[in-house]
Coordinates of C-alpha atoms and ligand atoms in Angstrom, one line a residue:
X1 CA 4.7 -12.3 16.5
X2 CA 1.2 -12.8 15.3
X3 CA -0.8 -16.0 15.2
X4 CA -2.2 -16.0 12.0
X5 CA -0.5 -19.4 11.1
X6 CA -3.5 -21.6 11.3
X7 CA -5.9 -18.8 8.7
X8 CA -2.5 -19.2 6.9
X9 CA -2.0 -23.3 7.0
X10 CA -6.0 -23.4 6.0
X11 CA -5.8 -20.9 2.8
X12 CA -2.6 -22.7 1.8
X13 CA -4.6 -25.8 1.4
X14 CA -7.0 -24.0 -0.3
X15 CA -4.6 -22.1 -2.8
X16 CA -3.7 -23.7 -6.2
X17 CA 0.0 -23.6 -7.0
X18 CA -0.5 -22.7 -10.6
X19 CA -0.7 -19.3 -12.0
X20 CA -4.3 -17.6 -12.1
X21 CA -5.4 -14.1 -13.8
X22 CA -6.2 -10.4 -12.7
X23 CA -10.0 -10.3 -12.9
X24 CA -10.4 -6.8 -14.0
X25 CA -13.9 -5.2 -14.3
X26 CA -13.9 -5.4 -18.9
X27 CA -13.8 -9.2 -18.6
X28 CA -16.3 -9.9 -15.7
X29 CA -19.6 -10.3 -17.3
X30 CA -17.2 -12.6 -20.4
X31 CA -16.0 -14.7 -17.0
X32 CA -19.1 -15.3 -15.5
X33 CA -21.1 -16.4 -18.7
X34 CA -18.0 -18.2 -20.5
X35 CA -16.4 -20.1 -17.0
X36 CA -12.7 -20.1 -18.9
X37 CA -10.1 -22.8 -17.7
X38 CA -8.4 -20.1 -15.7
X39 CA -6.9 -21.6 -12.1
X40 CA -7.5 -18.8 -9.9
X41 CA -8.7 -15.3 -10.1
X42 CA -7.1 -12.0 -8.1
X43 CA -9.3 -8.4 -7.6
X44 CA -8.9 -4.7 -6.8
X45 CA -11.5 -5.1 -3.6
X46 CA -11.7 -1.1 -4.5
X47 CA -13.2 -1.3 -8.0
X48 CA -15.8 -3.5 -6.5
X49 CA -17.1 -2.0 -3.2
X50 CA -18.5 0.7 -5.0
X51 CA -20.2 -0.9 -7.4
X52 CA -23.0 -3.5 -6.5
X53 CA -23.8 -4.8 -10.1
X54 CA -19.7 -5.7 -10.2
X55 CA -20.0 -7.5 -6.7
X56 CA -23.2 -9.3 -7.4
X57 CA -21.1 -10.5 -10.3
X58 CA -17.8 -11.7 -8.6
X59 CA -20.1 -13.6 -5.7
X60 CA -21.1 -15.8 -9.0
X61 CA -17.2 -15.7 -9.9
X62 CA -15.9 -16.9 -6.0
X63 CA -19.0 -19.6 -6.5
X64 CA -16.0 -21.3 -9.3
X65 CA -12.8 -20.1 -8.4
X66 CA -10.6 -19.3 -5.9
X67 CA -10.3 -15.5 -5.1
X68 CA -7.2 -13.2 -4.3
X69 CA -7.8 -9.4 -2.7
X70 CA -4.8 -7.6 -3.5
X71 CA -5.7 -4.0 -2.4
X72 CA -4.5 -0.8 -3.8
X73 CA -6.3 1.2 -1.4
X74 CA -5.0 0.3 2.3
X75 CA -2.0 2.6 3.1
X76 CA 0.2 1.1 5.3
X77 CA 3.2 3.0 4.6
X78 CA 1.0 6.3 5.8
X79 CA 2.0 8.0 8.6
X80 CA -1.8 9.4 9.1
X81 CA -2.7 5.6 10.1
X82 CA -5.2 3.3 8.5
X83 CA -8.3 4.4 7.4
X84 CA -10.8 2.1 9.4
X85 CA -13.8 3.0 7.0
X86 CA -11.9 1.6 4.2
X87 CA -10.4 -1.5 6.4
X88 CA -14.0 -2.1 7.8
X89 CA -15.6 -2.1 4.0
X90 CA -12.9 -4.5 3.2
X91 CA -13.2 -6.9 5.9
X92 CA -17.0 -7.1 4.8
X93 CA -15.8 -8.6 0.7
X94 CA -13.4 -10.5 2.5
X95 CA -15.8 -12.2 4.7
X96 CA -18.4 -12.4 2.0
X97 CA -15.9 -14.0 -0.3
X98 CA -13.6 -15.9 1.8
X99 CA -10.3 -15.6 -0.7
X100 CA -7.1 -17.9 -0.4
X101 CA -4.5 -14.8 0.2
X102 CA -5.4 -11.1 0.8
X103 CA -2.2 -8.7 -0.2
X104 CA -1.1 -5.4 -0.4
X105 CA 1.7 -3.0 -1.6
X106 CA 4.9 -1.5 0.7
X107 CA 3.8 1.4 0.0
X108 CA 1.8 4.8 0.8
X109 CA -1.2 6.3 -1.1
X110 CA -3.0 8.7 1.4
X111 CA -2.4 12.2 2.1
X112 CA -4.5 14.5 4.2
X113 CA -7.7 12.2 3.8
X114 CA -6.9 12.0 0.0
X115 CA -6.4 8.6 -2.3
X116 CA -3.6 9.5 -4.6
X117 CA -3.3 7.6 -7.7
X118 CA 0.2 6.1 -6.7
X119 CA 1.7 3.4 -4.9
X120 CA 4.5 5.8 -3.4
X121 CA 8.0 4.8 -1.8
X122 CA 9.0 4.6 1.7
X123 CA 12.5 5.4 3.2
X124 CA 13.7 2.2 4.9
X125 CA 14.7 2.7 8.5
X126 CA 14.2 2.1 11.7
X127 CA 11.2 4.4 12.1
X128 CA 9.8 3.7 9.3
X129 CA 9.2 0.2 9.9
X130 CA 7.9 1.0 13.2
X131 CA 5.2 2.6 11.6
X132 CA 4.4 -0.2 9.1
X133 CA 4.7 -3.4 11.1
X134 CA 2.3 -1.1 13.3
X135 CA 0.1 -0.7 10.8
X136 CA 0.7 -4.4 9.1
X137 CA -0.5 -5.5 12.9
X138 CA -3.5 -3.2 12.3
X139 CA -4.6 -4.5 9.3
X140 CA -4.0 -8.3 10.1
X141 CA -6.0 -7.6 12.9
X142 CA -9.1 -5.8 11.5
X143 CA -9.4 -8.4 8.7
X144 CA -9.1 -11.6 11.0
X145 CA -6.2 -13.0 8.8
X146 CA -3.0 -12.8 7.2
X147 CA -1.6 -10.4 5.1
X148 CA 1.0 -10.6 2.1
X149 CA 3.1 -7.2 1.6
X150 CA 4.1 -7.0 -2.0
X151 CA 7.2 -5.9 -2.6
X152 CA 7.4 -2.0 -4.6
X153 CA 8.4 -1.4 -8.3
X154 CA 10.8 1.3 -7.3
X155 CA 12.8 4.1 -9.6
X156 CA 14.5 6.1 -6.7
X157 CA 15.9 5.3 -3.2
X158 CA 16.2 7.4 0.1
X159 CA 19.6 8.7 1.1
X160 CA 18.2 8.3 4.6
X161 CA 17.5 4.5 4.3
X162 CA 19.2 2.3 6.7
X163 CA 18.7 -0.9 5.0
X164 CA 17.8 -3.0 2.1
X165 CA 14.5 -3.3 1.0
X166 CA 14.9 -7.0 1.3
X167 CA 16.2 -6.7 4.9
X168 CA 13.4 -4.5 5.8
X169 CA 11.1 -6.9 4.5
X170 CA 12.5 -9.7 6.3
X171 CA 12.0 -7.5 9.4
X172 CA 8.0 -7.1 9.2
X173 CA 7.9 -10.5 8.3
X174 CA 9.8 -11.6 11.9
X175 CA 8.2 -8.4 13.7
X176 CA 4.2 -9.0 12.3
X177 CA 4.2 -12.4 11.1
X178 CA 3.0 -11.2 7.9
X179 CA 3.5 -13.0 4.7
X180 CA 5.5 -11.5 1.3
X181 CA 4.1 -11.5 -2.2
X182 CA 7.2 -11.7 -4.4
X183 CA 6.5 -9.4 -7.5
X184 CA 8.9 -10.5 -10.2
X185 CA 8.4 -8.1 -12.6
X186 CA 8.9 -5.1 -9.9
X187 CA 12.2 -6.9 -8.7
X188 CA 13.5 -6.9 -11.9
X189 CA 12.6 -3.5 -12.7
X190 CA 13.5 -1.9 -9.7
X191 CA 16.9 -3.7 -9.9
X192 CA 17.5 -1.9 -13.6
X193 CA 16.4 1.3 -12.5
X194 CA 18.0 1.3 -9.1
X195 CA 21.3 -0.7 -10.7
X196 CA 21.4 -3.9 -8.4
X197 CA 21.2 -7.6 -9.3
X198 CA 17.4 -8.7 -9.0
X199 CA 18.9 -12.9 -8.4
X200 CA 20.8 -11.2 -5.1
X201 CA 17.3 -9.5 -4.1
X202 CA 15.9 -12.7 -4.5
X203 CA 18.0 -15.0 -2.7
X204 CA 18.2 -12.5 0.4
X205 CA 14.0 -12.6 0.7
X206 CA 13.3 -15.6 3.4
X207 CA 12.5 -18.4 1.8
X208 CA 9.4 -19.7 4.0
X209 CA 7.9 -16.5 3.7
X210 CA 7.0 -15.8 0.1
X211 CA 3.3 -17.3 -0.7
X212 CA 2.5 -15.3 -3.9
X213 CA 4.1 -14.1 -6.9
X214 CA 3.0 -12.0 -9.5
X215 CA 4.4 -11.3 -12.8
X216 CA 3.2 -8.3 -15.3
X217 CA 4.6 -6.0 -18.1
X218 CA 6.6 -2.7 -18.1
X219 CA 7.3 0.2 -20.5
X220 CA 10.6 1.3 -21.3
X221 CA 11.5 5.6 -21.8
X222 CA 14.8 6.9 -22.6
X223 CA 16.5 9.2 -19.1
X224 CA 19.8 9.7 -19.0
X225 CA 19.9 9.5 -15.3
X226 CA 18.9 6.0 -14.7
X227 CA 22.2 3.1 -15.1
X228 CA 21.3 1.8 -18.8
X229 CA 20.1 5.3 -20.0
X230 CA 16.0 4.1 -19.8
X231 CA 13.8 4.1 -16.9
X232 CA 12.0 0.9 -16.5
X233 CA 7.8 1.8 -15.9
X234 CA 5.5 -0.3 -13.9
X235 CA 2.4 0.3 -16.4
X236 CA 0.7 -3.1 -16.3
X237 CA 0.3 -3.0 -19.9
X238 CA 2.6 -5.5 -21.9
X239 CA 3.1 -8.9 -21.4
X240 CA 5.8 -10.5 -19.3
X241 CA 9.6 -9.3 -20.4
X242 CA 12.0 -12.3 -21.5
X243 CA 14.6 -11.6 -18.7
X244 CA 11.5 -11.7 -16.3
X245 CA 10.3 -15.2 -17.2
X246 CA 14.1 -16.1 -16.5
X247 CA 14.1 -14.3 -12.7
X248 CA 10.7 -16.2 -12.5
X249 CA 12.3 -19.4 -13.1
X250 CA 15.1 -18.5 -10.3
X251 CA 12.2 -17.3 -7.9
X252 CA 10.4 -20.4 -8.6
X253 CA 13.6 -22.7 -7.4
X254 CA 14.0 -20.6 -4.8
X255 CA 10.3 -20.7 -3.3
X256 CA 9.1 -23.8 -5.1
X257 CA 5.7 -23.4 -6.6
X258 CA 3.4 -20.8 -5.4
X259 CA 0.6 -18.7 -6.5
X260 CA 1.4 -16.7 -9.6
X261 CA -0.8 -14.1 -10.6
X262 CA -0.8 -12.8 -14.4
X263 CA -1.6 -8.8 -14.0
X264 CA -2.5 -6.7 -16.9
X265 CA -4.3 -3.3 -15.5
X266 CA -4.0 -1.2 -18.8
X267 CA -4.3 -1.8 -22.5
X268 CA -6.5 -4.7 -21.4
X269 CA -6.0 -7.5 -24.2
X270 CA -8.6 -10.1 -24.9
X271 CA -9.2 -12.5 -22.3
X272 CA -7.6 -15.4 -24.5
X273 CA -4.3 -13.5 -23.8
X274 CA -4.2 -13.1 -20.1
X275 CA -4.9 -16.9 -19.9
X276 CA -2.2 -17.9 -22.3
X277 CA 0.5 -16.1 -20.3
X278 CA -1.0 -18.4 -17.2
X279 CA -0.2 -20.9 -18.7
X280 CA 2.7 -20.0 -20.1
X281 CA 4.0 -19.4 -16.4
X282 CA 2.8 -23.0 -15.5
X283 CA 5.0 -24.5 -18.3
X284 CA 8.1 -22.1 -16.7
X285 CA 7.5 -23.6 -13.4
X286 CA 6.8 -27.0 -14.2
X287 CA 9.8 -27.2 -16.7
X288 CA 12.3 -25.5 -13.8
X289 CA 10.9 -27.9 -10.9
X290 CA 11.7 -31.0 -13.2
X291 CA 15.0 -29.8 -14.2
X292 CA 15.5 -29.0 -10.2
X293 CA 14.7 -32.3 -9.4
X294 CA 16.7 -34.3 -12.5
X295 CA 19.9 -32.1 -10.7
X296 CA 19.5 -33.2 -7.3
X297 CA 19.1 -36.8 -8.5
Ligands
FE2_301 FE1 2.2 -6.9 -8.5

Protein backbone atom coordinates (compact mmCIF):
# COMPACT_ATOMS: atom_id res chain seq x y z
CA UNK A 1 0.00 0.00 0.00
CA UNK A 2 0.95 3.57 -0.74
CA UNK A 3 1.12 6.42 1.65
CA UNK A 4 -0.49 9.07 -0.04
CA UNK A 5 -3.19 9.42 2.74
CA UNK A 6 -1.91 12.63 4.22
CA UNK A 7 -1.65 14.64 0.13
CA UNK A 8 -5.21 12.92 0.28
CA UNK A 9 -6.54 14.10 3.91
CA UNK A 10 -5.02 17.80 2.86
CA UNK A 11 -6.85 18.03 -0.71
CA UNK A 12 -10.06 16.69 0.89
CA UNK A 13 -10.02 19.72 3.06
CA UNK A 14 -9.44 21.69 0.29
CA UNK A 15 -12.18 20.11 -2.12
CA UNK A 16 -15.75 21.58 -2.21
CA UNK A 17 -18.40 18.97 -2.03
CA UNK A 18 -20.60 20.67 -4.61
CA UNK A 19 -20.54 20.10 -8.17
CA UNK A 20 -18.08 22.29 -10.36
CA UNK A 21 -17.69 22.52 -14.40
CA UNK A 22 -15.28 21.22 -17.20
CA UNK A 23 -13.20 24.31 -18.00
CA UNK A 24 -12.69 23.72 -21.61
CA UNK A 25 -10.47 26.00 -23.73
CA UNK A 26 -13.98 28.15 -25.76
CA UNK A 27 -14.92 29.47 -22.25
CA UNK A 28 -11.47 30.43 -20.72
CA UNK A 29 -10.96 33.92 -21.69
CA UNK A 30 -15.34 34.29 -20.75
CA UNK A 31 -14.14 32.67 -17.16
CA UNK A 32 -11.30 34.67 -16.42
CA UNK A 33 -12.90 38.13 -17.33
CA UNK A 34 -16.60 37.23 -16.04
CA UNK A 35 -15.41 35.16 -12.50
CA UNK A 36 -19.07 33.08 -12.78
CA UNK A 37 -20.46 31.56 -9.49
CA UNK A 38 -19.13 28.24 -10.51
CA UNK A 39 -17.76 25.97 -7.30
CA UNK A 40 -14.82 24.37 -8.79
CA UNK A 41 -13.26 23.91 -12.14
CA UNK A 42 -11.76 20.48 -13.80
CA UNK A 43 -9.02 20.52 -17.10
CA UNK A 44 -7.58 18.36 -19.79
CA UNK A 45 -3.76 19.18 -18.43
CA UNK A 46 -3.05 18.13 -22.34
CA UNK A 47 -4.95 20.96 -24.04
CA UNK A 48 -2.92 23.29 -21.92
CA UNK A 49 0.77 22.16 -21.89
CA UNK A 50 1.02 23.03 -25.30
CA UNK A 51 -0.31 26.16 -25.35
CA UNK A 52 1.21 29.01 -23.13
CA UNK A 53 -1.43 31.80 -23.79
CA UNK A 54 -4.14 28.93 -22.36
CA UNK A 55 -1.87 28.26 -19.28
CA UNK A 56 -1.02 31.90 -18.52
CA UNK A 57 -4.82 32.06 -18.48
CA UNK A 58 -5.76 29.07 -16.10
CA UNK A 59 -2.84 30.38 -13.54
CA UNK A 60 -5.36 33.54 -13.29
CA UNK A 61 -8.32 30.87 -13.17
CA UNK A 62 -6.44 28.51 -10.02
CA UNK A 63 -5.77 32.29 -8.47
CA UNK A 64 -10.19 31.81 -7.81
CA UNK A 65 -11.02 28.38 -7.86
CA UNK A 66 -10.14 25.19 -6.99
CA UNK A 67 -8.57 23.06 -9.91
CA UNK A 68 -9.12 19.26 -11.01
CA UNK A 69 -6.44 17.52 -13.66
CA UNK A 70 -8.29 14.83 -15.08
CA UNK A 71 -5.85 13.57 -17.80
CA UNK A 72 -6.61 11.97 -21.02
CA UNK A 73 -3.15 11.50 -21.99
CA UNK A 74 -1.41 9.13 -19.24
CA UNK A 75 -1.87 5.48 -20.34
CA UNK A 76 -1.93 3.37 -17.62
CA UNK A 77 -3.62 0.49 -19.09
CA UNK A 78 -0.54 0.38 -21.78
CA UNK A 79 1.57 -2.35 -21.72
CA UNK A 80 4.55 -0.09 -23.39
CA UNK A 81 4.70 1.68 -19.80
CA UNK A 82 4.24 5.31 -18.92
CA UNK A 83 5.56 7.84 -21.02
CA UNK A 84 7.91 9.80 -18.45
CA UNK A 85 8.08 12.94 -20.81
CA UNK A 86 4.43 13.29 -20.61
CA UNK A 87 4.32 12.33 -16.65
CA UNK A 88 7.24 14.81 -16.09
CA UNK A 89 5.34 17.74 -18.15
CA UNK A 90 2.44 16.92 -15.95
CA UNK A 91 3.95 16.90 -12.73
CA UNK A 92 5.28 20.52 -13.64
CA UNK A 93 1.06 22.06 -14.05
CA UNK A 94 0.45 20.05 -11.19
CA UNK A 95 3.02 21.62 -9.12
CA UNK A 96 2.36 25.02 -10.69
CA UNK A 97 -1.29 24.69 -9.92
CA UNK A 98 -1.57 22.65 -6.88
CA UNK A 99 -5.33 21.09 -7.75
CA UNK A 100 -7.63 19.38 -5.02
CA UNK A 101 -7.76 15.72 -7.04
CA UNK A 102 -5.70 14.69 -10.06
CA UNK A 103 -7.57 11.63 -12.10
CA UNK A 104 -7.40 9.56 -14.91
CA UNK A 105 -9.25 6.95 -17.02
CA UNK A 106 -8.93 2.76 -16.71
CA UNK A 107 -7.99 2.79 -19.74
CA UNK A 108 -5.18 2.56 -22.68
CA UNK A 109 -4.50 5.25 -25.37
CA UNK A 110 -0.80 4.57 -26.58
CA UNK A 111 0.42 2.37 -29.16
CA UNK A 112 3.87 2.15 -30.56
CA UNK A 113 4.84 5.83 -29.30
CA UNK A 114 1.39 7.06 -30.79
CA UNK A 115 -1.63 8.96 -28.82
CA UNK A 116 -4.73 7.40 -30.20
CA UNK A 117 -7.84 9.40 -29.90
CA UNK A 118 -9.58 6.80 -27.61
CA UNK A 119 -9.82 5.85 -24.14
CA UNK A 120 -9.65 1.98 -25.00
CA UNK A 121 -10.83 -1.13 -22.80
CA UNK A 122 -8.75 -3.48 -20.87
CA UNK A 123 -9.45 -7.21 -20.26
CA UNK A 124 -9.78 -7.68 -16.46
CA UNK A 125 -7.44 -10.30 -15.02
CA UNK A 126 -4.92 -11.09 -13.09
CA UNK A 127 -2.25 -9.83 -15.39
CA UNK A 128 -3.74 -7.13 -16.36
CA UNK A 129 -3.99 -5.58 -13.14
CA UNK A 130 -0.41 -6.34 -12.53
CA UNK A 131 0.42 -4.11 -15.15
CA UNK A 132 -1.92 -1.24 -14.03
CA UNK A 133 -1.47 -1.13 -10.27
CA UNK A 134 2.18 -1.09 -11.59
CA UNK A 135 1.75 1.59 -13.47
CA UNK A 136 -0.92 3.40 -11.02
CA UNK A 137 2.27 3.12 -8.50
CA UNK A 138 4.28 4.81 -11.27
CA UNK A 139 2.21 7.60 -11.70
CA UNK A 140 1.39 8.27 -7.94
CA UNK A 141 4.89 8.32 -7.57
CA UNK A 142 6.15 10.69 -10.32
CA UNK A 143 3.40 13.24 -9.43
CA UNK A 144 3.99 13.21 -5.59
CA UNK A 145 0.28 12.51 -4.82
CA UNK A 146 -2.72 10.60 -5.28
CA UNK A 147 -4.47 9.50 -8.05
CA UNK A 148 -8.32 8.82 -8.88
CA UNK A 149 -8.91 6.05 -11.63
CA UNK A 150 -12.16 6.76 -13.39
CA UNK A 151 -14.08 4.18 -14.11
CA UNK A 152 -14.58 3.38 -18.35
CA UNK A 153 -17.77 4.00 -20.41
CA UNK A 154 -17.59 0.50 -21.84
CA UNK A 155 -19.64 -1.11 -25.03
CA UNK A 156 -17.87 -4.56 -25.17
CA UNK A 157 -16.33 -6.96 -22.55
CA UNK A 158 -13.37 -9.59 -22.82
CA UNK A 159 -14.14 -13.27 -22.85
CA UNK A 160 -10.82 -13.59 -21.16
CA UNK A 161 -11.77 -11.37 -18.03
CA UNK A 162 -11.60 -12.92 -14.82
CA UNK A 163 -13.52 -10.43 -12.95
CA UNK A 164 -15.80 -7.56 -12.56
CA UNK A 165 -14.86 -4.34 -13.37
CA UNK A 166 -15.96 -3.33 -10.00
CA UNK A 167 -13.82 -6.07 -8.38
CA UNK A 168 -10.93 -5.18 -10.31
CA UNK A 169 -11.26 -1.78 -9.17
CA UNK A 170 -11.50 -2.60 -5.68
CA UNK A 171 -8.20 -4.48 -6.22
CA UNK A 172 -5.97 -1.39 -7.41
CA UNK A 173 -7.56 0.47 -4.87
CA UNK A 174 -6.29 -2.21 -1.89
CA UNK A 175 -3.02 -3.02 -4.11
CA UNK A 176 -1.93 1.04 -4.92
CA UNK A 177 -3.83 2.96 -2.51
CA UNK A 178 -5.20 4.86 -5.29
CA UNK A 179 -8.55 6.64 -5.10
CA UNK A 180 -11.77 5.98 -7.70
CA UNK A 181 -13.64 8.71 -9.59
CA UNK A 182 -17.16 7.26 -9.85
CA UNK A 183 -18.40 8.39 -13.46
CA UNK A 184 -22.20 8.08 -13.33
CA UNK A 185 -22.97 8.64 -16.64
CA UNK A 186 -20.34 5.77 -17.86
CA UNK A 187 -21.90 3.30 -15.23
CA UNK A 188 -25.09 3.80 -16.48
CA UNK A 189 -24.17 3.43 -19.99
CA UNK A 190 -21.93 0.80 -19.82
CA UNK A 191 -24.56 -1.17 -17.75
CA UNK A 192 -27.20 -0.67 -20.90
CA UNK A 193 -24.82 -1.60 -23.42
CA UNK A 194 -23.20 -4.40 -21.50
CA UNK A 195 -26.90 -5.49 -20.00
CA UNK A 196 -26.09 -5.31 -16.12
CA UNK A 197 -27.79 -3.25 -13.36
CA UNK A 198 -25.68 0.10 -12.97
CA UNK A 199 -27.39 0.26 -8.78
CA UNK A 200 -25.44 -3.44 -8.32
CA UNK A 201 -22.14 -1.71 -9.95
CA UNK A 202 -22.61 0.79 -7.61
CA UNK A 203 -23.12 -0.75 -4.40
CA UNK A 204 -20.11 -3.35 -5.09
CA UNK A 205 -17.50 -0.11 -5.56
CA UNK A 206 -15.93 0.48 -1.79
CA UNK A 207 -17.53 2.96 -0.27
CA UNK A 208 -14.44 5.01 1.36
CA UNK A 209 -12.85 5.03 -1.84
CA UNK A 210 -14.82 7.07 -4.23
CA UNK A 211 -13.72 10.98 -3.90
CA UNK A 212 -15.12 12.28 -7.32
CA UNK A 213 -17.98 11.86 -9.52
CA UNK A 214 -18.63 13.02 -12.73
CA UNK A 215 -21.77 13.19 -14.59
CA UNK A 216 -22.09 14.03 -18.66
CA UNK A 217 -24.32 13.30 -21.63
CA UNK A 218 -24.56 10.44 -24.20
CA UNK A 219 -25.88 9.76 -27.67
CA UNK A 220 -28.09 7.08 -28.49
CA UNK A 221 -27.78 4.82 -32.27
CA UNK A 222 -29.88 2.06 -33.24
CA UNK A 223 -27.51 -1.83 -33.28
CA UNK A 224 -29.26 -4.70 -33.11
CA UNK A 225 -26.54 -6.32 -31.23
CA UNK A 226 -26.54 -4.37 -28.03
CA UNK A 227 -29.55 -5.70 -25.17
CA UNK A 228 -32.29 -2.85 -25.95
CA UNK A 229 -31.48 -2.69 -29.76
CA UNK A 230 -29.29 0.90 -29.30
CA UNK A 231 -25.79 1.38 -28.33
CA UNK A 232 -25.34 3.92 -25.63
CA UNK A 233 -22.23 6.67 -26.88
CA UNK A 234 -20.00 8.35 -24.47
CA UNK A 235 -19.89 11.76 -26.73
CA UNK A 236 -19.84 14.44 -23.97
CA UNK A 237 -22.31 16.35 -25.91
CA UNK A 238 -25.92 16.37 -24.21
CA UNK A 239 -26.81 17.16 -20.92
CA UNK A 240 -27.30 14.70 -18.09
CA UNK A 241 -30.00 11.75 -19.04
CA UNK A 242 -33.07 11.52 -16.59
CA UNK A 243 -32.27 7.86 -15.37
CA UNK A 244 -28.67 9.31 -14.78
CA UNK A 245 -29.67 12.05 -12.27
CA UNK A 246 -31.62 9.09 -10.61
CA UNK A 247 -28.21 6.62 -10.33
CA UNK A 248 -26.65 10.01 -9.14
CA UNK A 249 -28.94 10.29 -6.38
CA UNK A 250 -28.25 6.46 -5.38
CA UNK A 251 -24.37 7.17 -5.80
CA UNK A 252 -24.72 10.19 -3.76
CA UNK A 253 -26.41 8.01 -0.69
CA UNK A 254 -24.04 5.68 -1.18
CA UNK A 255 -20.75 7.93 -1.00
CA UNK A 256 -22.30 10.95 0.58
CA UNK A 257 -21.45 14.19 -1.02
CA UNK A 258 -18.34 14.43 -3.15
CA UNK A 259 -17.00 16.34 -5.91
CA UNK A 260 -19.22 16.26 -8.97
CA UNK A 261 -17.84 17.43 -12.09
CA UNK A 262 -20.35 18.67 -14.97
CA UNK A 263 -18.50 17.52 -18.38
CA UNK A 264 -19.50 18.70 -21.71
CA UNK A 265 -16.40 18.17 -24.35
CA UNK A 266 -18.39 18.52 -27.67
CA UNK A 267 -21.29 20.66 -28.88
CA UNK A 268 -20.03 23.06 -26.27
CA UNK A 269 -23.27 25.10 -25.03
CA UNK A 270 -22.99 28.47 -23.57
CA UNK A 271 -21.37 28.80 -20.38
CA UNK A 272 -24.88 29.65 -18.65
CA UNK A 273 -25.68 26.00 -19.31
CA UNK A 274 -22.80 24.01 -17.97
CA UNK A 275 -23.43 26.11 -14.68
CA UNK A 276 -27.07 25.42 -14.54
CA UNK A 277 -26.60 21.62 -14.61
CA UNK A 278 -24.06 22.33 -11.46
CA UNK A 279 -26.33 23.38 -9.88
CA UNK A 280 -28.86 21.36 -10.76
CA UNK A 281 -26.71 18.36 -9.39
CA UNK A 282 -26.37 20.36 -6.03
CA UNK A 283 -30.16 20.47 -5.69
CA UNK A 284 -30.02 16.32 -6.50
CA UNK A 285 -27.63 15.96 -3.72
CA UNK A 286 -28.88 18.26 -1.26
CA UNK A 287 -32.56 17.08 -1.76
CA UNK A 288 -31.28 13.04 -1.48
CA UNK A 289 -28.98 13.83 1.77
CA UNK A 290 -32.12 15.44 3.56
CA UNK A 291 -34.44 12.81 2.59
CA UNK A 292 -31.51 10.26 3.82
CA UNK A 293 -31.39 11.82 6.89
CA UNK A 294 -35.45 12.50 7.55
CA UNK A 295 -35.32 8.28 7.02
CA UNK A 296 -32.90 7.47 9.50
CA UNK A 297 -34.62 9.74 11.94
FE1 LIG B 1 -15.91 11.18 -16.81
Amino acid sequence: MSTWGATADASARRTPRTAGVGLRLPHLAEVVATRPRVAWFEIHPENFLANPHACELLQEVSQHYPISVHTVGISIGSTEGIDRVHLARLRGLVDALEPVLVSGHLAWSTHQGAYLNDLLPLPYDDETLAVVAAHLSEVQEGLGRRYLVENPSSYVGFGSSTMTEAEFLCELVRRTGCSLLCDVSNVYLSARNMGYDPYQFIDALPVNAVHELHLGGFTSEPDEATPGGEVLIDTHAAGVAEPVWELYAHAVRRFGLQPTLVEWDNDIPPFTTLAAEAIRADEVATMTQKDSRALAG
